[in-house]
Tab-separated table of C-alpha atoms in Angstrom:
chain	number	residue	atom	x	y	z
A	127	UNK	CA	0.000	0.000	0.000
A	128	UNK	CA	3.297	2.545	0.881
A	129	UNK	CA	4.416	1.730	-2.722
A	130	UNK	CA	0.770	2.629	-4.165
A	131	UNK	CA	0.822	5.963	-2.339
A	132	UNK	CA	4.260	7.050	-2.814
A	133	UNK	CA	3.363	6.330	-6.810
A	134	UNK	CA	0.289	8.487	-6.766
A	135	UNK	CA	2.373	11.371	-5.005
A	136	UNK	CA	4.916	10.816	-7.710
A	137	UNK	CA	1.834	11.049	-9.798
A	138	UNK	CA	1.045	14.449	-8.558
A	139	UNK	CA	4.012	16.182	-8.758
A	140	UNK	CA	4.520	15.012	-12.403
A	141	UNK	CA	1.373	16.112	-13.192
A	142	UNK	CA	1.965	19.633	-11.410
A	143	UNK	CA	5.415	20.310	-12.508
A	144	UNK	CA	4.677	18.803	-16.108
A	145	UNK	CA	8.327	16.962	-16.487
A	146	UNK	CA	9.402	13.734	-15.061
A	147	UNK	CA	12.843	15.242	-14.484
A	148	UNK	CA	11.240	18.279	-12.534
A	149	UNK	CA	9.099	15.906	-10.353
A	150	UNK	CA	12.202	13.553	-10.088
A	151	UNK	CA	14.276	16.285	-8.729
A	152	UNK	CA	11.503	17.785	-5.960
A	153	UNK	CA	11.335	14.352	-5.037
A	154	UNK	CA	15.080	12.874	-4.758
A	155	UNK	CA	14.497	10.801	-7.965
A	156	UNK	CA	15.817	10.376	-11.152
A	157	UNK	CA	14.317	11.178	-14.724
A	158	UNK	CA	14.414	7.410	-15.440
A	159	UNK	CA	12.315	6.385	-11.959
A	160	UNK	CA	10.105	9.075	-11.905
A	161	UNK	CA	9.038	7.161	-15.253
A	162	UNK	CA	9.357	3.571	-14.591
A	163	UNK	CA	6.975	4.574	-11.624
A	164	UNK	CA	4.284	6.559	-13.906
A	165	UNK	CA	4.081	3.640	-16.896
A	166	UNK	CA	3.608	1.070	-13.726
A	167	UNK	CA	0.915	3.307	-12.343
A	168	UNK	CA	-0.552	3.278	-16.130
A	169	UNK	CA	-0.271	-0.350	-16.385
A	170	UNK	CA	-1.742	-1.056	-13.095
A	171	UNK	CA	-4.683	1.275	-13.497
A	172	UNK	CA	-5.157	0.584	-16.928
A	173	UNK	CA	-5.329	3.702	-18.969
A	174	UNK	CA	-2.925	6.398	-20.254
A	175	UNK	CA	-2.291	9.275	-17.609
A	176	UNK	CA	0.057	11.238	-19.684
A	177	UNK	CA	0.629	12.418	-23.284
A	178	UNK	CA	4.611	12.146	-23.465
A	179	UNK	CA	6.464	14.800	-26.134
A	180	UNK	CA	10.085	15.697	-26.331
A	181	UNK	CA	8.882	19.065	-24.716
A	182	UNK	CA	6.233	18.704	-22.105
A	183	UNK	CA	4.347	15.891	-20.174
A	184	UNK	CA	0.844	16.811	-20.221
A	185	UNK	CA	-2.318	15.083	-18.747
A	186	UNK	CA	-4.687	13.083	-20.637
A	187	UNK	CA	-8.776	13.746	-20.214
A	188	UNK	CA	-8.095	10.786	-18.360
A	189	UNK	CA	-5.162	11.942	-16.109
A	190	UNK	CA	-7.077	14.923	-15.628
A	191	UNK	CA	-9.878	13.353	-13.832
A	192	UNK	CA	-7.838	11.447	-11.922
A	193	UNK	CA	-5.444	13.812	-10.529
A	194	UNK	CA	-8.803	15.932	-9.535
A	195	UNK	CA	-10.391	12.700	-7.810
A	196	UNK	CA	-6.589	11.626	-6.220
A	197	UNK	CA	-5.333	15.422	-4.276
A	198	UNK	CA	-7.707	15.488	-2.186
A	199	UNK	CA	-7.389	11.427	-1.066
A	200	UNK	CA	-3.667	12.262	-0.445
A	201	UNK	CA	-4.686	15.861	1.370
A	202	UNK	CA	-7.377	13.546	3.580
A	203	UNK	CA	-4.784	10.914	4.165
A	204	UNK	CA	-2.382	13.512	5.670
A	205	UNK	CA	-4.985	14.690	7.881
A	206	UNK	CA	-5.898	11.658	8.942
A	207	UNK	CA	-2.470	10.764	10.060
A	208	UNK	CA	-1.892	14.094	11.828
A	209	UNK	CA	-5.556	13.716	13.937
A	210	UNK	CA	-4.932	10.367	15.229
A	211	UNK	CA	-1.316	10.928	16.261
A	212	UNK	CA	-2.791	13.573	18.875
A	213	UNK	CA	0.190	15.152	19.705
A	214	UNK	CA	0.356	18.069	17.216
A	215	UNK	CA	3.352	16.365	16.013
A	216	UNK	CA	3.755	17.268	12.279
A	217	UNK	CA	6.277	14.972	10.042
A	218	UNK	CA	7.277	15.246	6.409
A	219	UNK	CA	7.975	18.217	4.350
A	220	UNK	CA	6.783	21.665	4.314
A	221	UNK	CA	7.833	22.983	1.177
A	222	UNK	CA	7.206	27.288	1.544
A	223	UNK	CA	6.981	29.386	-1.381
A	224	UNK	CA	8.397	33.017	-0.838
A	225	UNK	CA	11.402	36.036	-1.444
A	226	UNK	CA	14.519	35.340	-0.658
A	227	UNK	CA	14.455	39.253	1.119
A	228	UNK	CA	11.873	37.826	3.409
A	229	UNK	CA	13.301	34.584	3.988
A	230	UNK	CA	16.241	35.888	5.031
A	231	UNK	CA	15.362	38.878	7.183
A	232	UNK	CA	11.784	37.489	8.811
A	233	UNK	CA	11.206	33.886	8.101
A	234	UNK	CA	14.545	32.261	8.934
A	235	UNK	CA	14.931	34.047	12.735
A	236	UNK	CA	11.822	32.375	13.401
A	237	UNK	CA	12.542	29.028	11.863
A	238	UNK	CA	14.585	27.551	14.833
A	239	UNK	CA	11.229	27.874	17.846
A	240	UNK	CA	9.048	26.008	14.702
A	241	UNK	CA	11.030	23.130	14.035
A	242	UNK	CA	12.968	22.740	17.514
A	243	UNK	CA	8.776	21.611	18.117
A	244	UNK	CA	8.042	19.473	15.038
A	245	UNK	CA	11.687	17.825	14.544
A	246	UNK	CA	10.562	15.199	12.530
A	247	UNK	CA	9.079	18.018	9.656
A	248	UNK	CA	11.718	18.712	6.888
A	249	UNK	CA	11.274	22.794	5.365
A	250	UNK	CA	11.859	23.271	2.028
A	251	UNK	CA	11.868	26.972	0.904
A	252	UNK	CA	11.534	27.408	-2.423
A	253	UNK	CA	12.924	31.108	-3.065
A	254	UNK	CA	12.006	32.953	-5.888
A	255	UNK	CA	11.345	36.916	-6.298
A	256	UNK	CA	8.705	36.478	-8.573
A	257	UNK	CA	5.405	35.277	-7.702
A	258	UNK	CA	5.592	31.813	-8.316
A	259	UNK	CA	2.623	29.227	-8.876
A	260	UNK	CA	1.474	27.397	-6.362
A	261	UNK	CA	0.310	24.210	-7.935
A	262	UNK	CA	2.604	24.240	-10.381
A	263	UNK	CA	5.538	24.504	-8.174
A	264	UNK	CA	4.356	22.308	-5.830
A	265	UNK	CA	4.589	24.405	-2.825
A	266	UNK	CA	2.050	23.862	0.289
A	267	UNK	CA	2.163	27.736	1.504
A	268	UNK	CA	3.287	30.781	-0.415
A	269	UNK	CA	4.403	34.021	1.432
A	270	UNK	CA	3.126	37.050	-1.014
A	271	UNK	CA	3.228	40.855	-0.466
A	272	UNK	CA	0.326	43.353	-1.049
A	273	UNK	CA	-3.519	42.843	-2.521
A	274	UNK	CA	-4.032	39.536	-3.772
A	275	UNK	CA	-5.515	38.657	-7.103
A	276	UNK	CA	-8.636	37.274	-7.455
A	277	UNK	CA	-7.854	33.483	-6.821
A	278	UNK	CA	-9.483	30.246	-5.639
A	279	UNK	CA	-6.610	29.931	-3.341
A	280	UNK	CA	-7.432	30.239	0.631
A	281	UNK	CA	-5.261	32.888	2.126
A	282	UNK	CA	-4.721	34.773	5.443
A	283	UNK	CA	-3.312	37.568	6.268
A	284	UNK	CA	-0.387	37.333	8.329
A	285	UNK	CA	0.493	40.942	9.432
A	286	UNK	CA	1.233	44.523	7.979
A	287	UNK	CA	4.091	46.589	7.811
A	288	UNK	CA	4.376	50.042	7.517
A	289	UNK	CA	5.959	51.601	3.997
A	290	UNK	CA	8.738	54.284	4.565
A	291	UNK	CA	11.445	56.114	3.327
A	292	UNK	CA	14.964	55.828	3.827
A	293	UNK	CA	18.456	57.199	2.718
A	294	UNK	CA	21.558	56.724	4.438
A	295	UNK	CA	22.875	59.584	6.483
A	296	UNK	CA	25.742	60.171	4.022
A	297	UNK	CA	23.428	61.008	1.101
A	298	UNK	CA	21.394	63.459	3.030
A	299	UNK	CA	24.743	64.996	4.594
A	300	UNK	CA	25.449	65.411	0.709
A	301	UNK	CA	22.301	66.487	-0.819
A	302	UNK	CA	20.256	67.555	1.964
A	303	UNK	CA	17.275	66.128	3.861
A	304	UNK	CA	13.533	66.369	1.780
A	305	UNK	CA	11.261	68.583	3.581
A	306	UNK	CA	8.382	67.350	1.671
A	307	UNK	CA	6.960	65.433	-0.996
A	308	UNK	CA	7.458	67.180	-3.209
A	309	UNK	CA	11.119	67.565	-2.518
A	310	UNK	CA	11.679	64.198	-3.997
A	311	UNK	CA	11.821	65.336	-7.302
A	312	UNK	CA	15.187	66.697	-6.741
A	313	UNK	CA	16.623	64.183	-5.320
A	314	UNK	CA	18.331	60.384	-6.264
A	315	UNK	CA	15.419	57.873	-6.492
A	316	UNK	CA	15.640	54.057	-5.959
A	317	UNK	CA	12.864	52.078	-7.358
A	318	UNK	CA	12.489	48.811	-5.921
A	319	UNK	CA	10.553	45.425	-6.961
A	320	UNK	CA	7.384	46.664	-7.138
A	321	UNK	CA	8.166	49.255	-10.046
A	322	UNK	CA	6.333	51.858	-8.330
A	323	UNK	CA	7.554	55.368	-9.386
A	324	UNK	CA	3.827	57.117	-8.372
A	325	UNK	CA	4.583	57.448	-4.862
A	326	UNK	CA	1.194	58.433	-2.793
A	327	UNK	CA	1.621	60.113	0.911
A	328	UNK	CA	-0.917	61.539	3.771
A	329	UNK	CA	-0.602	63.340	6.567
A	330	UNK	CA	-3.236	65.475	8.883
A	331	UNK	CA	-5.737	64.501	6.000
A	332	UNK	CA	-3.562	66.427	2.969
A	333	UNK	CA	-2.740	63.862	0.076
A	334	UNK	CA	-0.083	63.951	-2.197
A	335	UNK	CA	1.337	62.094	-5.259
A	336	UNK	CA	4.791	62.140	-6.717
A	337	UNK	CA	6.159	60.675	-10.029
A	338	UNK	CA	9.756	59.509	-9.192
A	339	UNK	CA	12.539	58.948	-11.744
A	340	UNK	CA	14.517	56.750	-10.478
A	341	UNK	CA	18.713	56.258	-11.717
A	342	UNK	CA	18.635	53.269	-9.867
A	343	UNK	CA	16.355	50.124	-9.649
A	344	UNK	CA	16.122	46.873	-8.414
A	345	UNK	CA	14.483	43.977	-9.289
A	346	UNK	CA	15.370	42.502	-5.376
A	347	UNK	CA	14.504	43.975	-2.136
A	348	UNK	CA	18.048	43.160	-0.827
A	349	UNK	CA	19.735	45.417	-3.781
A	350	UNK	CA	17.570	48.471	-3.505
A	351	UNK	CA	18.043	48.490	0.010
A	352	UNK	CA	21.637	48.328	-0.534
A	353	UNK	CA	21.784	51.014	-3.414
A	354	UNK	CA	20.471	52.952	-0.348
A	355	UNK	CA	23.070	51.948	2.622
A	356	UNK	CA	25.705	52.902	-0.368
A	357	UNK	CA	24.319	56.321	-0.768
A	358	UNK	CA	22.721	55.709	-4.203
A	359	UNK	CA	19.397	57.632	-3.404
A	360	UNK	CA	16.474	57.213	-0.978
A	361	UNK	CA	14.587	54.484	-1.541
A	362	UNK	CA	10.932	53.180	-0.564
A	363	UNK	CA	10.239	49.331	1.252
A	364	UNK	CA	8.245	48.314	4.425
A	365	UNK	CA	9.563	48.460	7.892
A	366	UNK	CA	10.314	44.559	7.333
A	367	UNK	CA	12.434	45.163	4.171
A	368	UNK	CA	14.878	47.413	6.180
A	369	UNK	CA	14.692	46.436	10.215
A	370	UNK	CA	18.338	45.348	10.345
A	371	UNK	CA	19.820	48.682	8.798
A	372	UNK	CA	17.007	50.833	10.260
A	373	UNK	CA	18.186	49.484	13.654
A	374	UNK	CA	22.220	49.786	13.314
A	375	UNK	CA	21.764	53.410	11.646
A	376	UNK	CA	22.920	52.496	8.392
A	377	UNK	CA	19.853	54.066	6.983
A	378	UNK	CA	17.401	57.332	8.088
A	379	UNK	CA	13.788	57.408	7.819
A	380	UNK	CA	13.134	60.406	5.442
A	381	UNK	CA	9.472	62.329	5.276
A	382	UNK	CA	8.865	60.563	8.917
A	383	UNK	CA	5.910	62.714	9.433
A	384	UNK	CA	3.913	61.535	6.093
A	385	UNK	CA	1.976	58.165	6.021
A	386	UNK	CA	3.373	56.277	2.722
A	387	UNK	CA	0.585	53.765	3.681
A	388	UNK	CA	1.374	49.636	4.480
A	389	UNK	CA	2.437	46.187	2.866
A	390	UNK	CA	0.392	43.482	4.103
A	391	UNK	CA	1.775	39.872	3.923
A	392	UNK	CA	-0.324	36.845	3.737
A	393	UNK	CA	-0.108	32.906	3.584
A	394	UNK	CA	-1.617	31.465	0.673
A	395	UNK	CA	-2.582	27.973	0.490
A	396	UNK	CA	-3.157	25.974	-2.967
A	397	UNK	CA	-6.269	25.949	-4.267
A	398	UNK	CA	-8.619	22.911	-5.120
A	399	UNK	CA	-7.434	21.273	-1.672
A	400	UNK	CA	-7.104	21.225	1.934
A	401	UNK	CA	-4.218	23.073	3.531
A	402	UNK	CA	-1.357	20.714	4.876
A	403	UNK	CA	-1.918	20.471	8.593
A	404	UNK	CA	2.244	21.595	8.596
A	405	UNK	CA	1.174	24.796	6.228
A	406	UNK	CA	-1.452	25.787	8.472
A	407	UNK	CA	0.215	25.471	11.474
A	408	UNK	CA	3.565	27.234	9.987
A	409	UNK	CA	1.223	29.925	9.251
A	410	UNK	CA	0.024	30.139	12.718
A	411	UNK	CA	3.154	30.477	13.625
A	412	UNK	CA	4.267	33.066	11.679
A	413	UNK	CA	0.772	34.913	12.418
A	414	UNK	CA	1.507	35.025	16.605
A	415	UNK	CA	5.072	36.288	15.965
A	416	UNK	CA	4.759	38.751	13.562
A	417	UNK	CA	1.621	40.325	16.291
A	418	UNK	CA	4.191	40.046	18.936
A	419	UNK	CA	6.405	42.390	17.159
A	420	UNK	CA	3.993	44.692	15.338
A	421	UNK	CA	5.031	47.848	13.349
């Protein structure tokens, strides 16, 4: 029965990552098993699963159905095992979908407490600064900034982090400190991931909007923040993006006194399936400590 359900997972993942060499990697397994084990499931069951080309595996009508009626077996059998062990205990692996800025600066501090209580879970985090796919990917949680699209996926919010403005005391010793909003049009811009160069700010109930042009921008987090530490311009992220340099003084909040508004971060979960019970309780996890150290 272990070699039947370790088949269908292998299943799965081909299905979702569309390769037997992607799905043979994710899962410790060569290109040459991952397929031996997909024509046995097709013999066994008795019908074609996958249409095989030099470029893509892709399901047949009849894999289709099956991979819908098979998820959420697997998704109930993990469950299962989790309930009747009745100590919380979770096992496996937890494979976590976010940026590698985040990762690094939030997720990883708070890996240690997490696992030191679950050592039998392995955590996999799959780090890309694009928004990755879920399904495809094979990840049980993402971690994704800002408003979320219209999705089937479940999601919850996690916390919110105030958006600010920094420049490293050099560059304002140079080119002097912005007094206001609209000050920022004579000075070095960085634009970061998000592309934004409309910046929007509040304060006592007065709005205002500024169109940036930036001579620096960064596809990362991590290397707009450090075009800033460098003295490269003054650059916008949330209080999460910066903590470490905010703390050691590296970088100055600029425009203090005007609300650049808030990043929220949420777990997303795949859709068409139960949450892991390791997702959900990561994300619980995350949840109580990022409300313990609100900003």
């Amino acid at each position: 029965m272990s070699d039947r359900l370790f088949s269908l997972r292998v299943f799965v993942r081909i299905a979702r990552s569309g390769s037997f060499s992607k799905a043979g990697r994710e899962l410790g397994l060569s290109q040459p098993s991952v397929s031996r084990i997909a024509a046995e499931l097709e013999k066994e069951i008795g019908a074609a699963l996958f249409t095989r080309t030099t470029r893509a595996v892709t399901l047949t009508e009849a894999g289709s159905d099956y991979l819908a009626r098979i998820e959420p077996i697997l998704a109930a059998l993990e469950e299962a095992d989790h309930a009747v062990r009745g100590t919380g205990e979770l096992r496996g692996k937890l494979r976590v979908a976010l940026t590698s800025s985040l990762a690094a600066r939030e997720v990883v501090p708070l890996l240690p407490a997490f696992m030191e209580r679950h050592p039998a879970l392995k955590v996999e985090m799959m780090l890309n600064d694009q928004m990755q796919d879920l399904v495809q990917d094979g990840a049980d949680l993402a971690l994704r900034f800002g408003a979320l699209p219209d999705s089937s996926a479940t999601a919850r919010r996690l916390g919110i982090s105030q958006r600010m403005l920094l420049a490293a005391p050099a560059y304002l010793g140079r080119h002097g400190t912005p007094q206001t909003p609209a000050d920022l049009s004579g000075h070095s811009v960085i634009v970061g991931p998000t592309g934004v160069r409309t910046w929007q700010f509040v304060r006592n109930g007065r709005n205002a909007s500024v169109r940036v042009d930036s001579r620096v921008q960064a596809s990362t987090n991590e290397v707009a923040v450090a075009s800033a530490v460098a003295g490269l311009g003054i650059v916008q992220t949330s209080y999460w993006g910066c903590r470490d340099e905010l703390e050691r003084g590296a970088l100055v909040r600029v425009l203090p006194d005007w609300d650049g508004g808030s990043v929220e971060l949420h777990a997303v979960f795949p859709a068409g399936h139960a949450a892991k019970p390791a997702a959900r309780s990561f994300a619980e996890h995350l949840f109580a400590a990022f409300a313990a150290q609100a900003h």
